PDB file of C-alpha atoms and ligand atoms in Angstrom:
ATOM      1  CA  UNK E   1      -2.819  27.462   5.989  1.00 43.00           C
ATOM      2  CA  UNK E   2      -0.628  29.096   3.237  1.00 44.00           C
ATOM      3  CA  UNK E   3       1.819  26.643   1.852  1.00 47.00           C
ATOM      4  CA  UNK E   4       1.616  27.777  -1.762  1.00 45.00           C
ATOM      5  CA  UNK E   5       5.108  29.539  -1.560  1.00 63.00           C
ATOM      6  CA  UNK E   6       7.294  26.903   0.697  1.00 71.00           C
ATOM      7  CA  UNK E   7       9.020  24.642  -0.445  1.00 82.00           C
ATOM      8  CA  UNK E   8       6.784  21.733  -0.103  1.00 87.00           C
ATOM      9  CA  UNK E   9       9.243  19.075  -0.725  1.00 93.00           C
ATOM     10  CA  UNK E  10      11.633  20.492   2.385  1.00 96.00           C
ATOM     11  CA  UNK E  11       8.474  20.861   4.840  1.00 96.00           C
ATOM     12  CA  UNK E  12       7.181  16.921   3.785  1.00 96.00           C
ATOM     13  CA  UNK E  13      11.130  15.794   5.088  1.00 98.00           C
ATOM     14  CA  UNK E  14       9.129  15.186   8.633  1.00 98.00           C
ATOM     15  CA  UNK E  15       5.613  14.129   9.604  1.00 98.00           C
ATOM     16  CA  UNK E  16       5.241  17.638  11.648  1.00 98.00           C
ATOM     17  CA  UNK E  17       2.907  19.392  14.045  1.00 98.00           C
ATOM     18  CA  UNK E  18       2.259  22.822  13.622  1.00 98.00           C
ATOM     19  CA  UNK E  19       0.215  24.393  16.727  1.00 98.00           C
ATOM     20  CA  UNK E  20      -0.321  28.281  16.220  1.00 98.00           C
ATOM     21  CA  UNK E  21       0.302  29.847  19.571  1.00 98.00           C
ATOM     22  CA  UNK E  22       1.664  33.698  20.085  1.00 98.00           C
ATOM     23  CA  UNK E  23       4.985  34.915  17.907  1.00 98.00           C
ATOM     24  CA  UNK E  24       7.642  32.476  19.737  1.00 98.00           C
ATOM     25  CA  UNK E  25       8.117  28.888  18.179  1.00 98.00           C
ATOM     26  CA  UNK E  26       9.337  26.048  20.062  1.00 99.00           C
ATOM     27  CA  UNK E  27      10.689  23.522  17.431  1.00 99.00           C
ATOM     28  CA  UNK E  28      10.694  20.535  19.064  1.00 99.00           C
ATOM     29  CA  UNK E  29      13.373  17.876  18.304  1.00 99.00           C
ATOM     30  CA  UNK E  30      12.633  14.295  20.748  1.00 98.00           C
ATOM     31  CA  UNK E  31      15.700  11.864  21.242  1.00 98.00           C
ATOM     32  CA  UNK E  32      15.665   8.337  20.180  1.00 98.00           C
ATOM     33  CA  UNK E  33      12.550   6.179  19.791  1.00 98.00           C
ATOM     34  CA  UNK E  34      10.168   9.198  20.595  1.00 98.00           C
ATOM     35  CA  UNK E  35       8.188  11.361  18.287  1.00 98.00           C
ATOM     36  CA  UNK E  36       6.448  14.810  17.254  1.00 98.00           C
ATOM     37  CA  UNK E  37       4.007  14.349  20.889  1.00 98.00           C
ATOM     38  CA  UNK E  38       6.952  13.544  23.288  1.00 97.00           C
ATOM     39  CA  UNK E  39       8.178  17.185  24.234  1.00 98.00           C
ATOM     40  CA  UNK E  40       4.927  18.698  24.229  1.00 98.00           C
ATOM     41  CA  UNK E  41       4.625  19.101  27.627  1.00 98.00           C
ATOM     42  CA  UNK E  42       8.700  20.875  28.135  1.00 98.00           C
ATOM     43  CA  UNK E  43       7.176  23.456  25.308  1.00 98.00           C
ATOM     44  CA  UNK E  44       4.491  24.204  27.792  1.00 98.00           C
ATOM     45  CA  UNK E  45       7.144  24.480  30.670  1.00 98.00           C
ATOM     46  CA  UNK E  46       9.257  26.688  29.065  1.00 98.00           C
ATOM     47  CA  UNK E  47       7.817  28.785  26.326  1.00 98.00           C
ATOM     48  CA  UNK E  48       4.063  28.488  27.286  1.00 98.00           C
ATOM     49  CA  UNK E  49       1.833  29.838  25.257  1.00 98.00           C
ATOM     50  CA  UNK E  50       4.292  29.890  22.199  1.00 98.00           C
ATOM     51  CA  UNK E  51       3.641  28.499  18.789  1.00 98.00           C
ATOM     52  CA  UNK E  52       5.153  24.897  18.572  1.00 99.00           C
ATOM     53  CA  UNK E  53       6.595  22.687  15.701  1.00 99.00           C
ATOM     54  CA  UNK E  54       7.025  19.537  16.782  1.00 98.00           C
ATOM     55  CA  UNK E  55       9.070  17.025  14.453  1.00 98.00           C
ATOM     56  CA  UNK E  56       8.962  13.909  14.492  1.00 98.00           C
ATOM     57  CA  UNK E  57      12.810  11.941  13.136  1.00 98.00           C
ATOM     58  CA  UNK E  58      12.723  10.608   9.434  1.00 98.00           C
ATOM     59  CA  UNK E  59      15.469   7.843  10.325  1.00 98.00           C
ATOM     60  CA  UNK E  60      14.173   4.900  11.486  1.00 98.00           C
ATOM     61  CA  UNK E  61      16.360   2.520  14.390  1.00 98.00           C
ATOM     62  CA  UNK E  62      14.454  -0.629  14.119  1.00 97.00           C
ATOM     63  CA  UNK E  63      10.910   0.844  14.836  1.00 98.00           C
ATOM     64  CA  UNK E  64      12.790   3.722  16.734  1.00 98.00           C
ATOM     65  CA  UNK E  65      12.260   7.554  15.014  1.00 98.00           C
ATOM     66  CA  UNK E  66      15.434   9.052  15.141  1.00 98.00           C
ATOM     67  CA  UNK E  67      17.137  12.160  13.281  1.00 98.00           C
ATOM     68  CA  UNK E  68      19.968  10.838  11.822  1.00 98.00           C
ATOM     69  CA  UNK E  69      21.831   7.517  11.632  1.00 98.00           C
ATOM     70  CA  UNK E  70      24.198   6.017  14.071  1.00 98.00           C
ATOM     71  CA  UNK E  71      26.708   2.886  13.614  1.00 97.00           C
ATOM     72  CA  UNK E  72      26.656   2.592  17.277  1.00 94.00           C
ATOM     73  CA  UNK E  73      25.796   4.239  20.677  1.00 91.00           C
ATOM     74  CA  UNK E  74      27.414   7.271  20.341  1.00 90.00           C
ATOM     75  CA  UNK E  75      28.888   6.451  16.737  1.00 95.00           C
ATOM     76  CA  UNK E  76      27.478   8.395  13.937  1.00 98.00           C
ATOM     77  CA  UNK E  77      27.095   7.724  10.323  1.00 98.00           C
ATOM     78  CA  UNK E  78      28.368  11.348   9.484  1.00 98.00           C
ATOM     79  CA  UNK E  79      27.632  11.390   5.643  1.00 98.00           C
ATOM     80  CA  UNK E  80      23.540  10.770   7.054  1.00 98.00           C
ATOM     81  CA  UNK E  81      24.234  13.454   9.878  1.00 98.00           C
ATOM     82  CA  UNK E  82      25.372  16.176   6.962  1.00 98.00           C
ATOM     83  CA  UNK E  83      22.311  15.201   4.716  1.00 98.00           C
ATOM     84  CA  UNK E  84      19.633  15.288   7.196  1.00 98.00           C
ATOM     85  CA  UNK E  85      21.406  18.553   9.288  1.00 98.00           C
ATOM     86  CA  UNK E  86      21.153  20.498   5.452  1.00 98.00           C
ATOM     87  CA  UNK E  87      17.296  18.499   5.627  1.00 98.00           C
ATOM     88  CA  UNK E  88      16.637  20.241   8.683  1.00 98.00           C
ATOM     89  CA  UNK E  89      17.543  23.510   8.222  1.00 98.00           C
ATOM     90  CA  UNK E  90      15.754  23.481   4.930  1.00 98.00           C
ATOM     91  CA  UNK E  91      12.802  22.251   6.434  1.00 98.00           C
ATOM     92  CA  UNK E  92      13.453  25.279   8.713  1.00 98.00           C
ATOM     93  CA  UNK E  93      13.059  27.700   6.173  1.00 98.00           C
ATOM     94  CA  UNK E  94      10.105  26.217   4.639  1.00 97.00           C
ATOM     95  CA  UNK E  95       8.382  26.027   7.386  1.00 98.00           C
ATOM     96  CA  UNK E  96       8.491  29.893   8.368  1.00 98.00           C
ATOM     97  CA  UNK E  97       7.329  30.566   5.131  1.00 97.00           C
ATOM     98  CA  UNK E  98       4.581  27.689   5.133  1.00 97.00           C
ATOM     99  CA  UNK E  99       3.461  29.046   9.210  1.00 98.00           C
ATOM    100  CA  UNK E 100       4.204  32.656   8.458  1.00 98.00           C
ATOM    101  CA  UNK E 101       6.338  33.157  11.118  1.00 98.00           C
ATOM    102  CA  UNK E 102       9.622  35.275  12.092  1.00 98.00           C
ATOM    103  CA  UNK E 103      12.725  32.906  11.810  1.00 97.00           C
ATOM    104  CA  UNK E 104      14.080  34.694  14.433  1.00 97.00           C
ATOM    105  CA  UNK E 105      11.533  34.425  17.297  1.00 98.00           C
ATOM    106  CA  UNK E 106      12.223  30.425  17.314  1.00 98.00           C
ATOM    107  CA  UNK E 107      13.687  28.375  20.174  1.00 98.00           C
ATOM    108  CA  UNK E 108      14.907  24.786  18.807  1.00 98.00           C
ATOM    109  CA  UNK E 109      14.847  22.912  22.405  1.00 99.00           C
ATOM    110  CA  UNK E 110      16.297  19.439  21.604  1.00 98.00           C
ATOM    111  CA  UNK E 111      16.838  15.951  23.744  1.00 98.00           C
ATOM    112  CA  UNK E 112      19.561  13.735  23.081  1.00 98.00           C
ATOM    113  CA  UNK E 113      19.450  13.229  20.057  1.00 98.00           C
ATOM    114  CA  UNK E 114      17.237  15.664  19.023  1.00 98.00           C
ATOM    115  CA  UNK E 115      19.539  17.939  20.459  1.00 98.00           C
ATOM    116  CA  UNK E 116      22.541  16.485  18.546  1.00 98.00           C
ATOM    117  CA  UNK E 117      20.984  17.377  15.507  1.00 98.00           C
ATOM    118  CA  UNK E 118      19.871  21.013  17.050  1.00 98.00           C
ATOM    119  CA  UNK E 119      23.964  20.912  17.754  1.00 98.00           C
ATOM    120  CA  UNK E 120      24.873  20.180  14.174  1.00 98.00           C
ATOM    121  CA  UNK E 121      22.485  22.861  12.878  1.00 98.00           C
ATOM    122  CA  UNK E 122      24.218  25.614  14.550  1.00 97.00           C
ATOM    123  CA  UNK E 123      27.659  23.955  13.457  1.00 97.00           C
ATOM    124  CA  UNK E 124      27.196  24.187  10.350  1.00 96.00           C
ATOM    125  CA  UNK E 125      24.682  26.641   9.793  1.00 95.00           C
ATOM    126  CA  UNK E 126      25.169  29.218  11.892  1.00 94.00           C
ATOM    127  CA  UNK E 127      22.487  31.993  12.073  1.00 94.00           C
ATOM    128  CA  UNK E 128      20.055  30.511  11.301  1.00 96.00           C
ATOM    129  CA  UNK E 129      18.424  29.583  14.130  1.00 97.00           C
ATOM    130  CA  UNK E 130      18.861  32.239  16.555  1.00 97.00           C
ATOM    131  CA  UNK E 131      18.267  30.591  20.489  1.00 98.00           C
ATOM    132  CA  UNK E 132      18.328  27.069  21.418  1.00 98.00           C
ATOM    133  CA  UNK E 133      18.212  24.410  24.362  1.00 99.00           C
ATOM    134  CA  UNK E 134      20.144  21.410  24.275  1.00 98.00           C
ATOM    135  CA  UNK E 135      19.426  18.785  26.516  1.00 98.00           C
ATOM    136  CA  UNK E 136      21.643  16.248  27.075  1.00 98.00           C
ATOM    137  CA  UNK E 137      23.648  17.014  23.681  1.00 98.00           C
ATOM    138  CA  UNK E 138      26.915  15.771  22.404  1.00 98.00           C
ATOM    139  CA  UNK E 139      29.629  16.672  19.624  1.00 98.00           C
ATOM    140  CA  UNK E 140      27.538  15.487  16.683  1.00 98.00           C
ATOM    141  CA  UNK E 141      31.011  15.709  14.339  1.00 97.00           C
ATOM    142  CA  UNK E 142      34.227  17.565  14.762  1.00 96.00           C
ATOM    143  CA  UNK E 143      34.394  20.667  12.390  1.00 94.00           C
ATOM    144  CA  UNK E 144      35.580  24.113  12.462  1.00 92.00           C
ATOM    145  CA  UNK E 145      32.920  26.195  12.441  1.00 86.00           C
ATOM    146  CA  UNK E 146      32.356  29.856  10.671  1.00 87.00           C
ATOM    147  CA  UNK E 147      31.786  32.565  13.202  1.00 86.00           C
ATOM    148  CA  UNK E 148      28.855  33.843  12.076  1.00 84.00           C
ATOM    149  CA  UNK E 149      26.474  32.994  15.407  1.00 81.00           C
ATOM    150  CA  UNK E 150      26.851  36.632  16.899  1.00 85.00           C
ATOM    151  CA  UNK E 151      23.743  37.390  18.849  1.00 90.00           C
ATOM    152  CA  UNK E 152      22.905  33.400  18.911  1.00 95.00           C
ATOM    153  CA  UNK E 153      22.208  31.850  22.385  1.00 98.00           C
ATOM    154  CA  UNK E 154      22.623  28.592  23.083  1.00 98.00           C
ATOM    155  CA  UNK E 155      21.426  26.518  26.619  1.00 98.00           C
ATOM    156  CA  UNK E 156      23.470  23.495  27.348  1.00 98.00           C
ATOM    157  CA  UNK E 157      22.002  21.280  30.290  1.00 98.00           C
ATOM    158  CA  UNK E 158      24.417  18.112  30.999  1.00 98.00           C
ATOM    159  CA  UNK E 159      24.365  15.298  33.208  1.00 98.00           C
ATOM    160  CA  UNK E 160      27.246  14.548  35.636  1.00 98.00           C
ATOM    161  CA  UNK E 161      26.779  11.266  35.683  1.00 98.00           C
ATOM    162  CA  UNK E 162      25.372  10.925  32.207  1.00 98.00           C
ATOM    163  CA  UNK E 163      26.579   7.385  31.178  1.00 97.00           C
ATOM    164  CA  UNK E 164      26.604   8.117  27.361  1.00 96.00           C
ATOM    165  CA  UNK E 165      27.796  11.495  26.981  1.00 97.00           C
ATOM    166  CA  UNK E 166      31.479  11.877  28.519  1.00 97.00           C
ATOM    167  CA  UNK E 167      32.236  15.520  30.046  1.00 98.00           C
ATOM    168  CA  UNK E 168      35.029  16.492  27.719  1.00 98.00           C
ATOM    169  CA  UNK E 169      32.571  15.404  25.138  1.00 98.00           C
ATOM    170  CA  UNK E 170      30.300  18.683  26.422  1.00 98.00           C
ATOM    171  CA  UNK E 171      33.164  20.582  26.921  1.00 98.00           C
ATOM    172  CA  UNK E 172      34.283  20.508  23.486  1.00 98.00           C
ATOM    173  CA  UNK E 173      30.743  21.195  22.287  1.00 98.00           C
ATOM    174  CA  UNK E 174      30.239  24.325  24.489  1.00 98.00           C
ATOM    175  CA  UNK E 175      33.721  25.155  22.991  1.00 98.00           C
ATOM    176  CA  UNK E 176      32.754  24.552  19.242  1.00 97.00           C
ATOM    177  CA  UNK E 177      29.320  26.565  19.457  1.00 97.00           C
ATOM    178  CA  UNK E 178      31.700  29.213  20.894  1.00 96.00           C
ATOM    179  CA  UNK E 179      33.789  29.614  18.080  1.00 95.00           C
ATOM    180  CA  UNK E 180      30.472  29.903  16.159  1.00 95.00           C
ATOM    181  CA  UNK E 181      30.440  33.212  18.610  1.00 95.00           C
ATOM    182  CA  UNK E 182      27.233  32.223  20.021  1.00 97.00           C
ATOM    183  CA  UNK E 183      26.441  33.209  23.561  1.00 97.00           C
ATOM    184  CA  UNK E 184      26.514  29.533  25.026  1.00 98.00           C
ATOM    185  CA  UNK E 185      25.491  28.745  28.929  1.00 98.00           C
ATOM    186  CA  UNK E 186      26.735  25.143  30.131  1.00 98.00           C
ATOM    187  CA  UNK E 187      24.926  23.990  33.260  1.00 98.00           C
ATOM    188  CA  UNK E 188      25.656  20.745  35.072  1.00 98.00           C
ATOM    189  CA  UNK E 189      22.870  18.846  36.733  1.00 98.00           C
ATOM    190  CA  UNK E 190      23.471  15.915  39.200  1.00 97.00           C
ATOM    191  CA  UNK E 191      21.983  13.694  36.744  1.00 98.00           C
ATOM    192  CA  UNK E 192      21.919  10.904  33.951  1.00 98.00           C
ATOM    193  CA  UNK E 193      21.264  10.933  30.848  1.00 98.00           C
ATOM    194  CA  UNK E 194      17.255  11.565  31.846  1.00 98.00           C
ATOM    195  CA  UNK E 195      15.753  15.239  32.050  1.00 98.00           C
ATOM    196  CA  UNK E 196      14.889  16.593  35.500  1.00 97.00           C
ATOM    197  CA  UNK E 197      13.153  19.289  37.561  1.00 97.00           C
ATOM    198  CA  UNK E 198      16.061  20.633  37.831  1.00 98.00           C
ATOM    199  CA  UNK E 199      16.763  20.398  33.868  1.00 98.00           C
ATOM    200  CA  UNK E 200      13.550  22.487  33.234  1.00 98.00           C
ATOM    201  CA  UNK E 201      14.458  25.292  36.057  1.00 98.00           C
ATOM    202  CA  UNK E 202      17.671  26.012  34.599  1.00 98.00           C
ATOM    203  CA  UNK E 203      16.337  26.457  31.052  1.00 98.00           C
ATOM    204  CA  UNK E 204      13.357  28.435  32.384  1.00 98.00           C
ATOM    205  CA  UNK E 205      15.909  30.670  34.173  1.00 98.00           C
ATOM    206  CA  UNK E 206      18.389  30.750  31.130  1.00 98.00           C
ATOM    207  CA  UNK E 207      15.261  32.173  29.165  1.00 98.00           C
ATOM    208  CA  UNK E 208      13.736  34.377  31.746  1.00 96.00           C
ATOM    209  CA  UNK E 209      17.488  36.139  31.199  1.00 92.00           C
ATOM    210  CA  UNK E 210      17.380  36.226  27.348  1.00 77.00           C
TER     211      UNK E 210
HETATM  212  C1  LIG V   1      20.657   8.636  21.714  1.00 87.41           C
HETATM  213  O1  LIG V   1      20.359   7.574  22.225  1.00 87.41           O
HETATM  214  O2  LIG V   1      19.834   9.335  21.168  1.00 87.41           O
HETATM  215  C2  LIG V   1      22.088   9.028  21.782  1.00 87.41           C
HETATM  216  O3  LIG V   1      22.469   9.167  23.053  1.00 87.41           O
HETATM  217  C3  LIG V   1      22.374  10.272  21.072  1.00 87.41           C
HETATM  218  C4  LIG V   1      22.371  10.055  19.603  1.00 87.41           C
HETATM  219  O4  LIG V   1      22.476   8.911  19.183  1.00 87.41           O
HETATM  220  O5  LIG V   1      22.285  11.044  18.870  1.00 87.41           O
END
């Protein structure tokens, strides 16, 4: 493995798994209390065969992983959500150099709040990561973002009866990752806050269409 030119301090931000596959990458971002194994099995669903880089959070909730801080459910500690979203994308960077692999051919596919920190990456760093998935995701902090996402696709799969995410709260996120001028698909499932069949056939259609 070729680290010698990454930045090694960016890529050590997360205990990581790197597992070579073809020239996608599935970075892998779990929601609360999981870790870098959890969404193994969607990367196999949905971009099998693809290289994957599984994180695992560097905030710890109790014993509970998590990306960045929250005061409460649904309350975020927004000076930790701007350190550990510039954390992120810099690990991002390192790690294509460390892996050797095009920036461009990755998928972020995030959970909760995995996916709020996926969300918060595009906000405020638009570009840089060029397709993503975001289950079950949520307006990580108001901002107005720079439209610089052209040719950026983004998968939104909320729950209709999600009892922690609010529909105008997805809503405003499909509309903020809009004015980034990414392409952004919001599908509604007749679900909670948990992933479904249902979840994983949308996505695999949204990508079957990229
Ligand atoms: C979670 O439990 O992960 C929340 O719903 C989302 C978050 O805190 O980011």
């Amino acid at each position: 493995m070729t680290t010698a030119n990454a930045d090694s301090s960016a890529l050590s931000a997360y205990v990581h798994r790197w597992i070579p596959g073809d020239e996608r990458i599935a970075l892998l971002l779990h929601g609360t209390g999981g870790n870098e194994d959890d969404l193994l099995p969607l990367a196999t669903m949905l971009l099998p065969g693809a290289s994957v880089l599984a994180l695992r959070g560097n905030v710890l909730e109790g014993t509970m992983p998590r990306f960045f801080r929250r005061l409460a459910e649904g309350v975020f500690d927004l000076d930790d959500l701007a350190k550990r979203t510039t954390q992120l994308a810099d690990f991002v960077r390192a790690a294509a150099t460390a892996y050797e692999f095009d920036l461009t051919r990755l998928t972020a596919i995030g959970f909760s709040n995995g996916a709020n920190i996926a969300a918060n990456v595009l906000l405020r760093h638009p570009g840089l990561i060029r397709q993503s998935i975001l289950f079950r995701a949520m307006v990580p902090a108001e901002t107005t973002p720079d439209r610089a996402a052209v040719g950026t696709r983004v998968y939104i799969g909320a729950g209709q009866r999600d009892p922690i995410i609010p529909a105008d709260n997805v809503r405003r996120l499909d509309e903020l990752l809009r004015d980034t001028g990414a392409d952004v698909t919001l599908e509604w499932r007749n679900a909670g806050h948990g992933l479904t069949g249902e979840d994983i056939d949308g996505a695999k259609r949204w990508l079957a269409g990229a």
